[in-house]
């Protein structure tokens, strides 16, 4: 009887943790979708600034290009971190699901 209660508590904790991980994954995936759109936007801005810098050959245009490229790179790093976080949570979710199914 005590073993059954421990198993139920363990199952309850696993279920709660699975729900938490699922919610976190949902938020991260939403953030990733927004970030991917922003990356496209910043990449376009950087490319436009690069072309303007090539055509105008002014220090100001080159500065704008470097600044736009820096923003685009920053967003790309953010996107990579989000993808890594998602992969880590998916792996954690898989482990929790395995444990949940083996305890059932």
Short mmCIF file of C-alpha atoms in Angstrom, two decimals:
data_model
loop_
_atom_site.label_atom_id
_atom_site.label_comp_id
_atom_site.label_asym_id
_atom_site.label_seq_id
_atom_site.Cartn_x
_atom_site.Cartn_y
_atom_site.Cartn_z
CA UNK A 1 0.00 0.00 0.00
CA UNK A 2 2.80 2.44 0.87
CA UNK A 3 4.53 1.48 -2.38
CA UNK A 4 1.38 2.31 -4.32
CA UNK A 5 1.14 5.73 -2.65
CA UNK A 6 4.78 6.46 -3.46
CA UNK A 7 4.18 5.44 -7.06
CA UNK A 8 1.12 7.73 -7.26
CA UNK A 9 3.07 10.66 -5.83
CA UNK A 10 5.91 9.98 -8.25
CA UNK A 11 3.47 9.77 -11.18
CA UNK A 12 1.85 13.01 -10.05
CA UNK A 13 5.21 14.80 -9.89
CA UNK A 14 6.19 13.46 -13.29
CA UNK A 15 2.88 14.56 -14.79
CA UNK A 16 3.27 18.04 -13.27
CA UNK A 17 6.85 18.32 -14.53
CA UNK A 18 5.78 17.15 -18.00
CA UNK A 19 3.11 19.84 -18.05
CA UNK A 20 5.65 22.49 -17.00
CA UNK A 21 8.11 21.41 -19.67
CA UNK A 22 5.32 21.39 -22.25
CA UNK A 23 4.30 24.95 -21.37
CA UNK A 24 7.91 26.11 -21.49
CA UNK A 25 8.37 24.46 -24.89
CA UNK A 26 5.24 26.19 -26.16
CA UNK A 27 6.55 29.62 -25.07
CA UNK A 28 10.01 28.97 -26.51
CA UNK A 29 8.55 27.87 -29.85
CA UNK A 30 6.42 31.01 -29.98
CA UNK A 31 9.50 33.11 -29.18
CA UNK A 32 11.43 31.27 -31.88
CA UNK A 33 8.76 32.02 -34.49
CA UNK A 34 8.90 35.73 -33.64
CA UNK A 35 12.69 35.70 -33.58
CA UNK A 36 12.87 34.03 -37.00
CA UNK A 37 10.71 36.82 -38.44
CA UNK A 38 12.90 39.42 -36.77
CA UNK A 39 16.02 37.73 -38.14
CA UNK A 40 14.66 38.01 -41.66
CA UNK A 41 13.91 41.68 -41.10
CA UNK A 42 17.36 42.45 -39.67
CA UNK A 43 19.07 40.45 -42.41
CA UNK A 44 17.23 42.52 -45.03
CA UNK A 45 18.19 45.75 -43.27
CA UNK A 46 21.82 44.66 -43.12
CA UNK A 47 21.85 43.73 -46.79
CA UNK A 48 20.28 47.06 -47.77
CA UNK A 49 22.83 48.92 -45.63
CA UNK A 50 25.65 46.89 -47.22
CA UNK A 51 24.53 47.86 -50.71
CA UNK A 52 24.15 51.53 -49.71
CA UNK A 53 27.66 51.45 -48.21
CA UNK A 54 29.08 49.98 -51.42
CA UNK A 55 27.34 52.53 -53.60
CA UNK A 56 27.91 55.65 -51.52
CA UNK A 57 31.37 54.78 -50.17
CA UNK A 58 30.91 57.14 -47.22
CA UNK A 59 32.03 56.50 -43.63
CA UNK A 60 28.49 57.11 -42.40
CA UNK A 61 27.03 54.48 -44.74
CA UNK A 62 29.74 52.02 -43.70
CA UNK A 63 28.93 52.71 -40.05
CA UNK A 64 25.24 52.05 -40.70
CA UNK A 65 26.15 48.82 -42.45
CA UNK A 66 28.30 47.62 -39.54
CA UNK A 67 25.58 48.53 -37.06
CA UNK A 68 22.87 46.74 -39.06
CA UNK A 69 25.11 43.68 -39.48
CA UNK A 70 25.76 43.65 -35.73
CA UNK A 71 22.01 43.65 -35.01
CA UNK A 72 21.46 40.84 -37.51
CA UNK A 73 24.24 38.76 -35.93
CA UNK A 74 22.85 39.38 -32.45
CA UNK A 75 19.42 38.15 -33.52
CA UNK A 76 20.99 35.09 -35.16
CA UNK A 77 22.75 34.25 -31.88
CA UNK A 78 19.48 34.68 -30.00
CA UNK A 79 17.73 32.36 -32.46
CA UNK A 80 20.48 29.75 -32.02
CA UNK A 81 20.12 29.94 -28.22
CA UNK A 82 16.36 29.46 -28.47
CA UNK A 83 16.83 26.43 -30.72
CA UNK A 84 19.35 24.97 -28.26
CA UNK A 85 16.98 25.58 -25.34
CA UNK A 86 14.17 23.88 -27.25
CA UNK A 87 16.36 20.88 -28.05
CA UNK A 88 17.39 20.56 -24.40
CA UNK A 89 13.79 20.74 -23.20
CA UNK A 90 12.67 18.22 -25.81
CA UNK A 91 15.36 15.83 -24.57
CA UNK A 92 14.23 16.42 -20.99
CA UNK A 93 10.63 15.84 -22.04
CA UNK A 94 11.59 12.55 -23.70
CA UNK A 95 13.32 11.39 -20.52
CA UNK A 96 10.30 12.33 -18.42
CA UNK A 97 7.96 10.52 -20.81
CA UNK A 98 10.14 7.41 -20.68
CA UNK A 99 10.14 7.51 -16.89
CA UNK A 100 6.40 8.18 -16.77
CA UNK A 101 5.61 5.25 -19.04
CA UNK A 102 7.97 2.89 -17.20
CA UNK A 103 6.42 3.83 -13.83
CA UNK A 104 2.85 3.35 -15.07
#
